[in-house]
mmCIF file of C-alpha atoms in Angstrom:
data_model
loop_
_atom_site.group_PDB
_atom_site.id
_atom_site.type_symbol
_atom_site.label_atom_id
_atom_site.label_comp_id
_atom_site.label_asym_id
_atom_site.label_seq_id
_atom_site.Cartn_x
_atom_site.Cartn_y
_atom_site.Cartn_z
ATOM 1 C CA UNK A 36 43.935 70.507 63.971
ATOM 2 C CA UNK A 37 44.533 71.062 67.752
ATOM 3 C CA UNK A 38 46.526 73.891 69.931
ATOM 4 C CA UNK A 39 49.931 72.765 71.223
ATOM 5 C CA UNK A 40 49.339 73.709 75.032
ATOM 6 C CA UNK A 41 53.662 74.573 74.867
ATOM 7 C CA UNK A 42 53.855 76.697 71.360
ATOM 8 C CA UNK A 43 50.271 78.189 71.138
ATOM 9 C CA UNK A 44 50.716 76.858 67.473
ATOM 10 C CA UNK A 45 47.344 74.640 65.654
ATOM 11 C CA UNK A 46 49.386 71.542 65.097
ATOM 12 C CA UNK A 47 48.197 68.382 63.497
ATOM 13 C CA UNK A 48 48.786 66.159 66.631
ATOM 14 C CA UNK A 49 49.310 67.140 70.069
ATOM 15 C CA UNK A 50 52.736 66.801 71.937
ATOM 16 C CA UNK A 51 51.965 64.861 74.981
ATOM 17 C CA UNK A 52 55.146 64.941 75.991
ATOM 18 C CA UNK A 53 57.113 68.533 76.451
ATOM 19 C CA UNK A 54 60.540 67.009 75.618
ATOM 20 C CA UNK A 55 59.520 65.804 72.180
ATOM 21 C CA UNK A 56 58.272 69.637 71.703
ATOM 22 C CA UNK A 57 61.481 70.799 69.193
ATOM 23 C CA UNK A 58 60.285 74.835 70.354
ATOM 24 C CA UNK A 59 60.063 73.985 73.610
ATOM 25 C CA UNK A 60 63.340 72.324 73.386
ATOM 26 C CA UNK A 61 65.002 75.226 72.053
ATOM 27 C CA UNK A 62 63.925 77.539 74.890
ATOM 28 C CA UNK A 63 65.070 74.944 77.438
ATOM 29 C CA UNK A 64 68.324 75.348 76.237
ATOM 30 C CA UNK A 65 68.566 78.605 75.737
ATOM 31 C CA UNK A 66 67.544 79.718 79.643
ATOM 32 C CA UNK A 67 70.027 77.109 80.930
ATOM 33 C CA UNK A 68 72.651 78.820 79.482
ATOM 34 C CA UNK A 69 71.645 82.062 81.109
ATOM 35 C CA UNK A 70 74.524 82.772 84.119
ATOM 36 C CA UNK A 71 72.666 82.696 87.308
ATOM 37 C CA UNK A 72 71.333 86.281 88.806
ATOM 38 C CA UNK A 73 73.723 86.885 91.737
ATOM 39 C CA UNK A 74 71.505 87.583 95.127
ATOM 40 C CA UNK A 75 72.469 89.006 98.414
ATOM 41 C CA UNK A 76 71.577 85.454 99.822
ATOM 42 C CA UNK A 77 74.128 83.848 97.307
ATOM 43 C CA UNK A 78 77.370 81.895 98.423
ATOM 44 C CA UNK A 79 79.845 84.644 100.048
ATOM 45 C CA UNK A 80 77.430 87.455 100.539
ATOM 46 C CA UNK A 81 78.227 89.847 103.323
ATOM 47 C CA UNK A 82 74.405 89.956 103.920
ATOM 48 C CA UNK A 83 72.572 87.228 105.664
ATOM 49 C CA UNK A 84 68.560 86.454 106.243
ATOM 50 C CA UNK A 85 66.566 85.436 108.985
ATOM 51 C CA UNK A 86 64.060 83.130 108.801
ATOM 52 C CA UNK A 87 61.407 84.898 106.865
ATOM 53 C CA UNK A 88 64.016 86.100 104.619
ATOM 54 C CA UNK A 89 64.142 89.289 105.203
ATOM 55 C CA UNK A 90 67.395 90.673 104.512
ATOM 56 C CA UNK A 91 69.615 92.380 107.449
ATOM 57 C CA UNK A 92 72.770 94.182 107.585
ATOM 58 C CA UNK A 93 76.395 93.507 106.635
ATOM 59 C CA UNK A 94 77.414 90.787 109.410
ATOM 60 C CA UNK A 95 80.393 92.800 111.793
ATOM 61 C CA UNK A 96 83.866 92.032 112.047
ATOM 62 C CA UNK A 97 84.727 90.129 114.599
ATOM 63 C CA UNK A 98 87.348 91.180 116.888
ATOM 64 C CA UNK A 99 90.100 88.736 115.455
ATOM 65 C CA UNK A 100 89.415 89.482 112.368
ATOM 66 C CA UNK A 101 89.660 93.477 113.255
ATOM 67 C CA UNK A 102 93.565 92.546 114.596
ATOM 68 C CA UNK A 103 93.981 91.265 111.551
ATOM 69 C CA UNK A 104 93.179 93.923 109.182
ATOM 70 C CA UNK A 105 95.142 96.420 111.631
ATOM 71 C CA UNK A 106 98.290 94.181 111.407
ATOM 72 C CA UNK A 107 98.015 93.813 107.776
ATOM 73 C CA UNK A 108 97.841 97.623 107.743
ATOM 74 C CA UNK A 109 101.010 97.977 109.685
ATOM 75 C CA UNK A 110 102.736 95.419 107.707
ATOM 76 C CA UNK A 111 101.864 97.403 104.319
ATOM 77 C CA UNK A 112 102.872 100.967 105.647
ATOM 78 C CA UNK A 113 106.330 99.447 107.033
ATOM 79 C CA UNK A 114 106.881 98.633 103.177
ATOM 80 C CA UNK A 115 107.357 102.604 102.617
ATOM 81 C CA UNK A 116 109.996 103.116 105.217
ATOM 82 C CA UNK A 117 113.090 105.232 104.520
ATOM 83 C CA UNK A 118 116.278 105.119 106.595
ATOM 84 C CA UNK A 119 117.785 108.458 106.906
ATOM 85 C CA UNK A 120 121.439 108.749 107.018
ATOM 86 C CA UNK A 121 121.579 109.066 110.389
ATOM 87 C CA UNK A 122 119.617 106.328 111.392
ATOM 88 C CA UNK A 123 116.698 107.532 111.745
ATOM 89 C CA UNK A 124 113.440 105.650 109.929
ATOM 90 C CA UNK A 125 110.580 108.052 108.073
ATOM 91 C CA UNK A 126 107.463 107.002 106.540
ATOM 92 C CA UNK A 127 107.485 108.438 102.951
ATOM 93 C CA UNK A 128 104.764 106.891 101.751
ATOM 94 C CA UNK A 129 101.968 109.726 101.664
ATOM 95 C CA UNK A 130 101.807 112.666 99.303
ATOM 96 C CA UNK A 131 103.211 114.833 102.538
ATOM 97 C CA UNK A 132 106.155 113.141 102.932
ATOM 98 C CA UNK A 133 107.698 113.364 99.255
ATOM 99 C CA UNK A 134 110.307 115.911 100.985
ATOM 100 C CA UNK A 135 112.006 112.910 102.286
ATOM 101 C CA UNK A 136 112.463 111.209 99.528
ATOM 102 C CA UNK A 137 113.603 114.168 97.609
ATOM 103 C CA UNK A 138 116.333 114.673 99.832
ATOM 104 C CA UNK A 139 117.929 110.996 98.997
ATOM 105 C CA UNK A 140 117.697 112.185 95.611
ATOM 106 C CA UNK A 141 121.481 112.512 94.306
ATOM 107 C CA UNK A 142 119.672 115.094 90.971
ATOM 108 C CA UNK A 143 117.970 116.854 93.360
ATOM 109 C CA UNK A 144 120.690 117.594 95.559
ATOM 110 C CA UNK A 145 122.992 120.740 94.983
ATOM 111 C CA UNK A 146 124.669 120.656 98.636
ATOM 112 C CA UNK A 147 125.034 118.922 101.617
ATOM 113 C CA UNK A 148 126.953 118.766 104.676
ATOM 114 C CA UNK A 149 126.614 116.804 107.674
ATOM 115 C CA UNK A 150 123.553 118.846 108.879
ATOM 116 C CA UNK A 151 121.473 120.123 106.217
ATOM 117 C CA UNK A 152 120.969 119.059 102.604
ATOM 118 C CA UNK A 153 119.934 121.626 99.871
ATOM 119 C CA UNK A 154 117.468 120.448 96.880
ATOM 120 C CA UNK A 155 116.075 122.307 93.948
ATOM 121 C CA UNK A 156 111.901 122.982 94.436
ATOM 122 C CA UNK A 157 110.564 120.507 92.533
ATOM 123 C CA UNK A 158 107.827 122.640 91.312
ATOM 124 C CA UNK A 159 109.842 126.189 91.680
ATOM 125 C CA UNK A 160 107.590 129.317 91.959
ATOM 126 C CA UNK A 161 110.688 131.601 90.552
ATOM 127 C CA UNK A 162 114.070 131.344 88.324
ATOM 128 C CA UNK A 163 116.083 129.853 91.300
ATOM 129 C CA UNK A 164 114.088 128.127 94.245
ATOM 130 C CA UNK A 165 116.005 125.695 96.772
ATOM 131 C CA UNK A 166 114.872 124.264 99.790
ATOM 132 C CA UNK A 167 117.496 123.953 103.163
ATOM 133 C CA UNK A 168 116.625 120.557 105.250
ATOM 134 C CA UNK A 169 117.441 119.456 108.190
ATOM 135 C CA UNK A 170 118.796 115.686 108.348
ATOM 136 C CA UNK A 171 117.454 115.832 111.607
ATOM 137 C CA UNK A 172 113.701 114.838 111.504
ATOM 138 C CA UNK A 173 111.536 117.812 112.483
ATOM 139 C CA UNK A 174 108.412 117.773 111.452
ATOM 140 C CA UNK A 175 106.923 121.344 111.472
ATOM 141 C CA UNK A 176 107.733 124.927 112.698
ATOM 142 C CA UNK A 177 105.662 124.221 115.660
ATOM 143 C CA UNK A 178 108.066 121.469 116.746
ATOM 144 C CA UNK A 179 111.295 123.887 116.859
ATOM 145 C CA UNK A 180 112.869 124.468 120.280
ATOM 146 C CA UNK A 181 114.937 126.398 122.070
ATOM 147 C CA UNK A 182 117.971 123.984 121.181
ATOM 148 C CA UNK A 183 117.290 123.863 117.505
ATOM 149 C CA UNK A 184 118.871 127.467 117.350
ATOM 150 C CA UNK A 185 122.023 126.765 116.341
ATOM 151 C CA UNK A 186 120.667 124.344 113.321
ATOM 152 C CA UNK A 187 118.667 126.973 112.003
ATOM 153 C CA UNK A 188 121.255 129.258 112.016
ATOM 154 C CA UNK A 189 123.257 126.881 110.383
ATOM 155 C CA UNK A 190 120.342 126.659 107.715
ATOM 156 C CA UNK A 191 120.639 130.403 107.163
ATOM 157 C CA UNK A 192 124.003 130.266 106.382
ATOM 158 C CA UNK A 193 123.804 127.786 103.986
ATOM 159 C CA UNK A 194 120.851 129.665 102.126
ATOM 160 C CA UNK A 195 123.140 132.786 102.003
ATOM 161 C CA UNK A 196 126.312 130.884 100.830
ATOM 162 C CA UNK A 197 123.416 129.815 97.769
ATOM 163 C CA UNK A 198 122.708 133.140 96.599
ATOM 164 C CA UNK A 199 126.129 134.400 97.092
ATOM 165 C CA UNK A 200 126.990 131.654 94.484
ATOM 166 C CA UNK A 201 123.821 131.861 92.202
ATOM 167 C CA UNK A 202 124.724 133.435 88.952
ATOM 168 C CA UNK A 203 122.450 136.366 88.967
ATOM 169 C CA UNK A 204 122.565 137.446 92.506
ATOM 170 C CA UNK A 205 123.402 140.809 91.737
ATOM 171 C CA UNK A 206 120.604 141.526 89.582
ATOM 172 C CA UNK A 207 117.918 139.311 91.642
ATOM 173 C CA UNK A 208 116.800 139.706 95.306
ATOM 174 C CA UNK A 209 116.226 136.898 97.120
ATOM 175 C CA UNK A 210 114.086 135.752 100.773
ATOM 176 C CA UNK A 211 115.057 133.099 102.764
ATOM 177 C CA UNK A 212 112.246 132.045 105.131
ATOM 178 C CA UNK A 213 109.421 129.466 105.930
ATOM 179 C CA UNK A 214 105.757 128.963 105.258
ATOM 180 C CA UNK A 215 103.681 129.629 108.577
ATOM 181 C CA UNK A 216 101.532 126.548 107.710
ATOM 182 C CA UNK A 217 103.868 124.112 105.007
ATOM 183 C CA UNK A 218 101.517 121.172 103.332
ATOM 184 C CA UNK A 219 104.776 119.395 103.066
ATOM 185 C CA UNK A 220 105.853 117.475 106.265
ATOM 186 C CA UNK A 221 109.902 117.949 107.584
ATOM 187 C CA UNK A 222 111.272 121.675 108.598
ATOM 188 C CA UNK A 223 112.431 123.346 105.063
ATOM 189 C CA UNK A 224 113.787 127.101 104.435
ATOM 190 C CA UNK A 225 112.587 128.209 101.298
ATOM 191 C CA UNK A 226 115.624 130.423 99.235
ATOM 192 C CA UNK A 227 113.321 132.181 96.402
ATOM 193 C CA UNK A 228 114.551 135.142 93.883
ATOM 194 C CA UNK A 229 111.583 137.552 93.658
ATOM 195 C CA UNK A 230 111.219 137.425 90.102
ATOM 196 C CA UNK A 231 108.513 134.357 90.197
ATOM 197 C CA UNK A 232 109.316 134.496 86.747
ATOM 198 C CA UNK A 233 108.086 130.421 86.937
ATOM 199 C CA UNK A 234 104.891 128.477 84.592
ATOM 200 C CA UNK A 235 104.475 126.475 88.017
ATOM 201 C CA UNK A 236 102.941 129.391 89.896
ATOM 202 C CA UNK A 237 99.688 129.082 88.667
ATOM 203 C CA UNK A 238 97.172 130.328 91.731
ATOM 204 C CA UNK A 239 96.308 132.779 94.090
ATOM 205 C CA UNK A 240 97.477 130.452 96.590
ATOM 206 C CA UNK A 241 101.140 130.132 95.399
ATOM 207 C CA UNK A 242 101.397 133.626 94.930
ATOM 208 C CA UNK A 243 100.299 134.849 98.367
ATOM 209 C CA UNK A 244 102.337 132.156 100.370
ATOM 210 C CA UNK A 245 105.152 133.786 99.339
ATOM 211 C CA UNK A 246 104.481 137.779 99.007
ATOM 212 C CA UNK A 247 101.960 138.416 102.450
ATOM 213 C CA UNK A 248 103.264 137.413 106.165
ATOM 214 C CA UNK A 249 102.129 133.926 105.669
ATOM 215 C CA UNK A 250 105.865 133.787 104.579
ATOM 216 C CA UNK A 251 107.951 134.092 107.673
ATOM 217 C CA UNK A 252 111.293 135.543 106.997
ATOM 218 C CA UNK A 253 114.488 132.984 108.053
ATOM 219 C CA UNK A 254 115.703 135.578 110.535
ATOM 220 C CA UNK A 255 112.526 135.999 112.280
ATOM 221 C CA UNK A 256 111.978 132.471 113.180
ATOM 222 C CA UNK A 257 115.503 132.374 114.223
ATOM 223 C CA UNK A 258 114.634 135.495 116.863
ATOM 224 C CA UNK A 259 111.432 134.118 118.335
ATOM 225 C CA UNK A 260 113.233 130.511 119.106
ATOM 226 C CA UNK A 261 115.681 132.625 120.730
ATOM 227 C CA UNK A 262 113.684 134.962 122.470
ATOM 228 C CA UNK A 263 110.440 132.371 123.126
ATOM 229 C CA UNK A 264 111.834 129.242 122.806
ATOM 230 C CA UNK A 265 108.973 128.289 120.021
ATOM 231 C CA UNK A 266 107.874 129.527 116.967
ATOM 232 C CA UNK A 267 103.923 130.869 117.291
ATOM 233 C CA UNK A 268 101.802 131.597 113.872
ATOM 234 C CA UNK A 269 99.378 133.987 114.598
ATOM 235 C CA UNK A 270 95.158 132.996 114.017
ATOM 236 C CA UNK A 271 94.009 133.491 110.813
ATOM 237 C CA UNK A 272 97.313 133.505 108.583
ATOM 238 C CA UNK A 273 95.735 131.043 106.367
ATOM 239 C CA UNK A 274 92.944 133.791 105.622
ATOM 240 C CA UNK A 275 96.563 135.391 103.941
ATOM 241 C CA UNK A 276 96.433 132.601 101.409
ATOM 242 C CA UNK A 277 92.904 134.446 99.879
ATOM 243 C CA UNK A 278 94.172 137.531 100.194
ATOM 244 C CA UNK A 279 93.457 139.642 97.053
ATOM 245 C CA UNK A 280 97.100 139.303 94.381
ATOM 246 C CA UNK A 281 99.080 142.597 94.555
ATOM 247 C CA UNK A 282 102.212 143.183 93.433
ATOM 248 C CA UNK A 283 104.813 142.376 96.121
ATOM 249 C CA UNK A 284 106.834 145.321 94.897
ATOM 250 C CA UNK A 285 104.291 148.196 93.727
ATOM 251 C CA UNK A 286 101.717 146.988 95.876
ATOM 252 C CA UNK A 287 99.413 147.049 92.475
ATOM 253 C CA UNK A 288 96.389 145.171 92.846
ATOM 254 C CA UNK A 289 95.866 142.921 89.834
ATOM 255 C CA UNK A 290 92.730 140.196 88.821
ATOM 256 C CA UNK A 291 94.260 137.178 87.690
ATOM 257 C CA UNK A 292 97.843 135.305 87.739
ATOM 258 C CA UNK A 293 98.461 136.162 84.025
ATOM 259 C CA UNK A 294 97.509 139.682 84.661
ATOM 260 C CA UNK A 295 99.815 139.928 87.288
ATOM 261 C CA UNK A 296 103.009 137.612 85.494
ATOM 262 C CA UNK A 297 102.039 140.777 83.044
ATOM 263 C CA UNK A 298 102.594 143.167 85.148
ATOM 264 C CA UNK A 299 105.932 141.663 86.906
ATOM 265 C CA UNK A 300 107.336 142.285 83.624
ATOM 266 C CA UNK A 301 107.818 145.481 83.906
ATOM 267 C CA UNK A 302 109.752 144.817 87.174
ATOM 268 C CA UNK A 303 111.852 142.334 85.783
ATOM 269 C CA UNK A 304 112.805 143.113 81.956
ATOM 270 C CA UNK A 305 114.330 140.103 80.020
#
């Protein structure tokens, strides 16, 4: 008996040649079928060696390549272009800019004339919550002017003529007016009944833009455009927005949001 030098194994004769070995056949096999490991050296790595093979950083961009990513870019955010009625073009494609698209939508609209459009809040924080927009593109309060006067007047009147025709105006008060510092982009009056008798006001957040001064009454913004010629939002009004809940009519200071939808109960009976 003699040791195969491939298996280990006391044989009776001695494999001279490895191919003839049936075990060390098997394994043969059996690592060739093994996918290949995939290195940082390998075909279409974005890492390359030097000579000692070391590795080194990602290779750069070069500068054609750079114009080429930027133009492909441009080419996929022209794909989320909206034309306004009036001509005008609007990207809607970011989270910001769903206002735009909202206003094209004919079951979202509830009025329109040839300078505003009214929608319902897609997320209303009370029984009855529109929004007045401009056709006009304006982006925020800080780009109104002296000559945007008359359209925000205009807006005012519309948000009147919606509460004089909402069905519950007489036992509901309402506030026209605009959030000092909107996270939706394009100029929108809020018209809200101050029931916020709504399951989509759920925070702290949604609560106090509406009830402390980050909520800037229609009328005001109106008079400082008049009287200024811009609208100015004081430092620190989005400190409001932490501002402990209390009940926009008693002033009662509550913990939570269903402590307080509690309390407004008592304000507004069913």
């Amino acid at each position: 008996m003699i040791t195969c030098p491939f298996v280990g194994l006391s044989v009776r004769r001695k494999r001279t040649n490895q191919l003839c070995c049936p075990i060390f056949s098997q394994l043969s096999w059996v690592e060739g079928q093994k996918p290949p490991l995939k290195t940082r050296s390998a075909p279409g790595s974005k890492f390359k060696e030097d000579g000692s093979g070391s590795r080194k950083r990602p290779l750069e961009m070069s500068t054609a390549d750079k114009e080429s990513h930027k133009e492909a870019a441009s080419v996929k955010a022209a794909k989320h272009t909206e034309e306004l009625p009036s001509g005008r073009s609007e990207s809607v494609g970011h989270w910001s800019q769903g206002l735009k698209a909202s206003m094209q939508d004919p079951d979202m609209q509830v009025y329109k004339d040839d300078q505003v459009v009214v929608i319902k809040d897609k997320y209303p924080k009370a029984r009855y919550h529109w929004l007045v927009l401009p056709w006009v593109s304006i982006a925020s309060l800080k780009a109104l002017r002296k000559e945007h006067c008359g359209l925000l007047r205009h807006m005012h009147g519309v948000a009147e003529q919606m509460v004089q025709q909402c069905p519950q105006a007489r036992s509901l008060d309402f506030r026209s007016g605009y959030h000092a510092i909107p996270s939706m982009s394009h100029v929108h009056l809020h018209v809200i009944s101050q029931d916020f008798d709504s399951s989509c006001l759920k925070n702290k957040k949604h609560w106090n833009s509406f009830t402390t001064e980050y909520f800037i009454n229609s009328q005001d913004v109106i008079g400082m455009l008049e009287s200024r010629g811009r609208v100015t939002v004081r430092e620190g009004t989005g400190d409001l927005l932490k501002a402990p809940l209390r009940c926009h009519l008693c002033r009662h200071q509550l913990a939570t949001i269903p402590a307080l939808k509690q309390h407004l109960k008592s304000h507004f009976p069913s």
